[in-house]
Coordinates of C-alpha atoms in Angstrom, one line a residue:
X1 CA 11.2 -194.3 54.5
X2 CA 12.3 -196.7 52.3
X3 CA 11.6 -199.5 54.3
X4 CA 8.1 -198.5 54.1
X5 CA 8.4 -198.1 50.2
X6 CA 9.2 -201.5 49.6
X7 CA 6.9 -203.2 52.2
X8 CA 3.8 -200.8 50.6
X9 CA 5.4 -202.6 46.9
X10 CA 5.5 -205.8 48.0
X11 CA 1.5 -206.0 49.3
X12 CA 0.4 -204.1 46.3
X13 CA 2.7 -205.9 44.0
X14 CA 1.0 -208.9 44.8
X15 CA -1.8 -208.1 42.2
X16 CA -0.5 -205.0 40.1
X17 CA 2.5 -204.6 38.3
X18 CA 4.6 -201.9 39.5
X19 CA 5.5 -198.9 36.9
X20 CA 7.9 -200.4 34.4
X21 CA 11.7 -198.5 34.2
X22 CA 10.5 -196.2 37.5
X23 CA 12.5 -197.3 39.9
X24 CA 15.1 -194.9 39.2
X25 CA 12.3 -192.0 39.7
X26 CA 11.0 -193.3 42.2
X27 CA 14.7 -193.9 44.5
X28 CA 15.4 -190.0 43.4
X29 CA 12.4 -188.8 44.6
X30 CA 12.5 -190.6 47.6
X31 CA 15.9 -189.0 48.0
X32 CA 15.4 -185.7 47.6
X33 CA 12.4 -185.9 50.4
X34 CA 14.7 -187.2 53.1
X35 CA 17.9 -185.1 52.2
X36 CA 18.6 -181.6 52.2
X37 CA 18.6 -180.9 48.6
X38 CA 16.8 -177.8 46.4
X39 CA 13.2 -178.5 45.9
X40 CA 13.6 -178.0 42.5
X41 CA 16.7 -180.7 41.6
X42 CA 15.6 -182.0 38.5
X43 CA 14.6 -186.0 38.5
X44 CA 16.3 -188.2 36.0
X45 CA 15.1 -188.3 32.8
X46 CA 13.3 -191.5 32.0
X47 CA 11.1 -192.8 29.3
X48 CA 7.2 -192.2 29.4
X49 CA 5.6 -195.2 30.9
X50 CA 2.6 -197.0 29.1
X51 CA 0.0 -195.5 31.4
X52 CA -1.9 -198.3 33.4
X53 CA -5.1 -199.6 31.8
X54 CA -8.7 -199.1 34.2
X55 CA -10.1 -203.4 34.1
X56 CA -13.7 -203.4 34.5
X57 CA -14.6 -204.5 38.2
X58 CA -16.5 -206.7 39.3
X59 CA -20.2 -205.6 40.5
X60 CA -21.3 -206.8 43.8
X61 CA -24.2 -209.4 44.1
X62 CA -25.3 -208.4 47.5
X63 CA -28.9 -208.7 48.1
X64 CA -29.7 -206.5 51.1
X65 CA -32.7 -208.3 51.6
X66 CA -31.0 -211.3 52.0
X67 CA -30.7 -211.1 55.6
X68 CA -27.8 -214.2 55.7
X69 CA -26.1 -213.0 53.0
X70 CA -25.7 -209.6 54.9
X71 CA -25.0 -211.5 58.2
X72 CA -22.0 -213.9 56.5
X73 CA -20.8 -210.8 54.5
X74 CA -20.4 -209.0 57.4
X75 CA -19.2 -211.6 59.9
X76 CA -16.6 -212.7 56.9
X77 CA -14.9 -208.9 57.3
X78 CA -14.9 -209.0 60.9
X79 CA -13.0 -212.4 61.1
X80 CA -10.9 -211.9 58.1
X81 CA -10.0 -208.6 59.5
X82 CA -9.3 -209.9 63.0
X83 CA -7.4 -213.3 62.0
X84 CA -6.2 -213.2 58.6
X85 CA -7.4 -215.0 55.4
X86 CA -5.1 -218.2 56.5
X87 CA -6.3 -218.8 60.0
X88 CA -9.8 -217.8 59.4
X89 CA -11.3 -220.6 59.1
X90 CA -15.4 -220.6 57.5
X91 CA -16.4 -222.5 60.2
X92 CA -15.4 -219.1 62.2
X93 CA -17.2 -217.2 59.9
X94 CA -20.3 -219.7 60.3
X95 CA -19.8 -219.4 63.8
X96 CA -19.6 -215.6 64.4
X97 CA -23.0 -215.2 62.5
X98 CA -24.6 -217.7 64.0
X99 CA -25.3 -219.6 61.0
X100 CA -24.3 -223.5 59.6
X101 CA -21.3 -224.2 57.1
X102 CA -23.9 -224.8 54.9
X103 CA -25.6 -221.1 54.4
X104 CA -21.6 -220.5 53.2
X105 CA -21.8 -223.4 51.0
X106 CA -25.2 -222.4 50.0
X107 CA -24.3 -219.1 48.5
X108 CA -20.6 -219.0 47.7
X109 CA -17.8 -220.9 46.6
X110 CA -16.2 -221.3 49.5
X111 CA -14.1 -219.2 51.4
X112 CA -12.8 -217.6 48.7
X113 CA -15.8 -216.8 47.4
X114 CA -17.1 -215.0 50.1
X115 CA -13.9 -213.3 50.6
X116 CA -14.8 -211.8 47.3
X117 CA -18.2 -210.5 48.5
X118 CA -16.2 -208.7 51.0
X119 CA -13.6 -207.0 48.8
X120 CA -16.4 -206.1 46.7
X121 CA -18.8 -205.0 49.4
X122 CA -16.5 -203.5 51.8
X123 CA -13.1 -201.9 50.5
X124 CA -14.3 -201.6 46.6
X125 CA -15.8 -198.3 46.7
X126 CA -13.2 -196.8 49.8
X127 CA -11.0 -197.6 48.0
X128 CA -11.3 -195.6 44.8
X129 CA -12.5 -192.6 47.4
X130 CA -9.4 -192.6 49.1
X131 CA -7.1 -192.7 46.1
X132 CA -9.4 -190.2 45.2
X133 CA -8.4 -187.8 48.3
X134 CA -4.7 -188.5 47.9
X135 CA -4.0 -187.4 44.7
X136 CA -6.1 -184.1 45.1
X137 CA -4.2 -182.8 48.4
X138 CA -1.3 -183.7 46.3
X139 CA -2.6 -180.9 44.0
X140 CA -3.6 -178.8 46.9
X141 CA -2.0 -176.0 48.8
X142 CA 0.1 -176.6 51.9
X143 CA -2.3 -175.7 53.9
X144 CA -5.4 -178.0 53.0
X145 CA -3.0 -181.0 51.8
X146 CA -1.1 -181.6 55.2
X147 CA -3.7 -181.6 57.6
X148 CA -6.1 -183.8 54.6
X149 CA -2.9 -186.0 54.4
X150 CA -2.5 -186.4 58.1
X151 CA -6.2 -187.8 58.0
X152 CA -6.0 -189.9 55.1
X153 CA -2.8 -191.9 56.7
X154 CA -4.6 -192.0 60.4
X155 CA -7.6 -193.6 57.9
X156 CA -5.6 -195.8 56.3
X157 CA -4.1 -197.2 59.0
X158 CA -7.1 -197.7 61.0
X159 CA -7.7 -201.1 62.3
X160 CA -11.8 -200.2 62.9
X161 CA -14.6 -199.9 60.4
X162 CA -15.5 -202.1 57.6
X163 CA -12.3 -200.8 55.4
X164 CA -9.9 -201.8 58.4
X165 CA -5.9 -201.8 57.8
X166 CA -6.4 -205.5 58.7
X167 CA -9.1 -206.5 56.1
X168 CA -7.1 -204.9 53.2
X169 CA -4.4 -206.8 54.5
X170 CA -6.0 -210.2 54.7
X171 CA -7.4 -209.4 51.2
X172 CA -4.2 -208.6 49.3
X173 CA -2.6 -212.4 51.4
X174 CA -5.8 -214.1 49.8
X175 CA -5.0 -213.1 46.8
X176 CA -1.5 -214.2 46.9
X177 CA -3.3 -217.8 47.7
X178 CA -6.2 -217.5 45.8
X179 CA -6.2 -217.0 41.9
X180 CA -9.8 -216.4 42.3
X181 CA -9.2 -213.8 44.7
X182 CA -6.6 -212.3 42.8
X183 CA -8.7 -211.8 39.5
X184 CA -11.2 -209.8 41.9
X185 CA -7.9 -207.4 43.7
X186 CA -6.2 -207.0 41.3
X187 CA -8.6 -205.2 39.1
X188 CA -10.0 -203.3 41.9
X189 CA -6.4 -201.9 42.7
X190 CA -5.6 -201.7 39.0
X191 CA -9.1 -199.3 38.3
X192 CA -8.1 -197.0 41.3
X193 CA -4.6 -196.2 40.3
X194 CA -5.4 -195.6 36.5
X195 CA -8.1 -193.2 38.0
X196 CA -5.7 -191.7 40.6
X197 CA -2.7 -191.3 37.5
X198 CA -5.4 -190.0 35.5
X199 CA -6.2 -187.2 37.8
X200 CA -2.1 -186.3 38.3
X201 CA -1.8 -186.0 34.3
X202 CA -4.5 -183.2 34.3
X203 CA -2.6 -181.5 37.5
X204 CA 0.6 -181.9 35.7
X205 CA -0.8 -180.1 32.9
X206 CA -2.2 -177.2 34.3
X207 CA 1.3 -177.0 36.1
X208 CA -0.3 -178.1 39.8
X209 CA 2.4 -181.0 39.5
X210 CA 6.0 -181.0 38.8
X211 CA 6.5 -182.0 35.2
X212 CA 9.7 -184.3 35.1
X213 CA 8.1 -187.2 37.5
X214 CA 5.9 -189.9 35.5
X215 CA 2.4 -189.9 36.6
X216 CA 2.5 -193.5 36.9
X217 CA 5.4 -193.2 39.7
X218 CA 3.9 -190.9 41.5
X219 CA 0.6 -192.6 42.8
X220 CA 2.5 -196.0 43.2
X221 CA 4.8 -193.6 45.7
X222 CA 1.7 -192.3 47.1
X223 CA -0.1 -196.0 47.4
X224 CA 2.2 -197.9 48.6
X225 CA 4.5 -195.8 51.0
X226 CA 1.5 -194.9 53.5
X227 CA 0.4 -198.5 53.9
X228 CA 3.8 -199.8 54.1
X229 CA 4.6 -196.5 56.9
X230 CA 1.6 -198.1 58.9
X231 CA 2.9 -201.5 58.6
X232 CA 6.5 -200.1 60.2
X233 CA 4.1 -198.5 62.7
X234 CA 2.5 -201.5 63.6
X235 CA 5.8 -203.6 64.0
X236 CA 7.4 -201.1 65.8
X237 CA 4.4 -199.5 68.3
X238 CA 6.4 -196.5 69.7
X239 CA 6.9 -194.7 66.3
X240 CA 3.3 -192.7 65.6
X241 CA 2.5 -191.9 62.4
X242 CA 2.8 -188.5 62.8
X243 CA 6.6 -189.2 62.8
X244 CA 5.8 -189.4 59.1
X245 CA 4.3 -186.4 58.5
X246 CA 7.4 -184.0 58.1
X247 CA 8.7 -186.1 55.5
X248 CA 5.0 -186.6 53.9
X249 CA 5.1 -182.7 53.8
X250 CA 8.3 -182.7 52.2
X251 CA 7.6 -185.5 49.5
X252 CA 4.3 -183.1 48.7
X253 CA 6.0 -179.8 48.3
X254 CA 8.9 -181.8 46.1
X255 CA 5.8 -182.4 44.0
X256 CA 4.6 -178.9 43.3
X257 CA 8.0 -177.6 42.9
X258 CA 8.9 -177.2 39.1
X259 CA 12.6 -178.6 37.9
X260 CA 14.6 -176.0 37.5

């Protein structure tokens, strides 16, 4: 599991910084979920970290009466998806929606540019859902929050749909190319953890969630481990996802277990 840890940290580290001084959190919580210790072992003591900022995000220009704007839009996400932001190429892109270079050209920067569109168009909103959903079965009782997790991860690692593993994916490599991608991830990303840390300081208040764990380290843990489990999945095909879920389980019940 911590394999998938620090493959989830490196994609989303790409364009957030990671919680300052929680690594040492973050490695004993991880610890107590795969070994057999007491539930409620308290974590190390570590100083409160500056709680993540919420960047305003960019608004989409999308004109759905713009007929090839939709088409390029939506032909963008399929080949970005299918090929990656590198080896997509926009006469691809042109090409899939049966348009010229030019109607690219015409309308957006470049491929860049109209990878933005698609960030904004496709994964923005998802994305702040599904962070959403994850830190409120975190909050839940075992019964809703393991089958709601099992979904979420099955969701997350999808490869269909417009919010496919593989377009979140080729989004977060643009933006390790592309400073103009970056400034449109990385506030995206930065909005929906704020939100999602926001949501665990009110559980942790009304006791829902265990006390001695930073807010901040906990949806990090919670972003980045599920796509970084999928992307072990995907290199290795005969380990399902569900082989995750007893330590998911775990991880959750470590969480609404008070220190003693």
């Amino acid at each position: 599991m911590r394999a998938a840890t620090w493959i989830g940290s490196y994609f989303f580290g790409l364009v957030s910084e990671p919680p300052k001084r929680g690594e040492k959190a973050l490695n004993a919580y991880t610890r107590m979920a795969v070994m057999n210790l007491p539930f409620s072992t308290p974590l190390p003591a570590q100083t409160r970290i500056k709680a993540r900022t919420a960047p305003k995000i960019r608004s989409a220009e999308q004109d759905d009466q713009d007929k090839i704007y939709v088409a390029l839009v939506d032909s963008a996400a399929e080949v970005f998806a299918e090929m990656g932001y590198e080896a997509a190429a926009v006469a691809d892109i042109a090409r899939r929606a049966q348009l010229t270079t030019g109607a690219i050209y015409n309308r957006f920067s470049g491929k860049a540019g109209l990878m933005n569109e698609v960030i904004i168009t496709k994964l923005g909103a998802d994305a702040q859902i599904l962070g959403g959903e994850v830190v409120q079965a975190l909050a839940s009782s075992s019964s809703i929050s393991k089958p709601a997790l099992e979904e979420l991860i099955v969701r997350l690692n999808s490869d269909s749909g417009g919010n496919s593993r593989g377009l979140r994916l080729a989004a977060r490599d643009a933006a390790r190319h592309e400073p103009e991608v970056a400034a449109v991830v990385g506030p995206l990303q930065d909005a929906t953890l704020a939100a999602m840390a926001n949501f665990v300081r009110n559980a942790q208040g009304e006791g829902l969630i265990r006390s001695d764990i930073d807010a901040e380290v906990v949806v990090w843990f919670w972003s980045v481990n599920p796509m970084g489990a999928g992307l072990v999945g995907a290199a290795f095909p005969e380990i399902s996802l569900k082989a995750f879920s007893s330590f998911y389980a775990t991880a959750m019940e470590i969480l609404r277990t008070q220190p003693a």
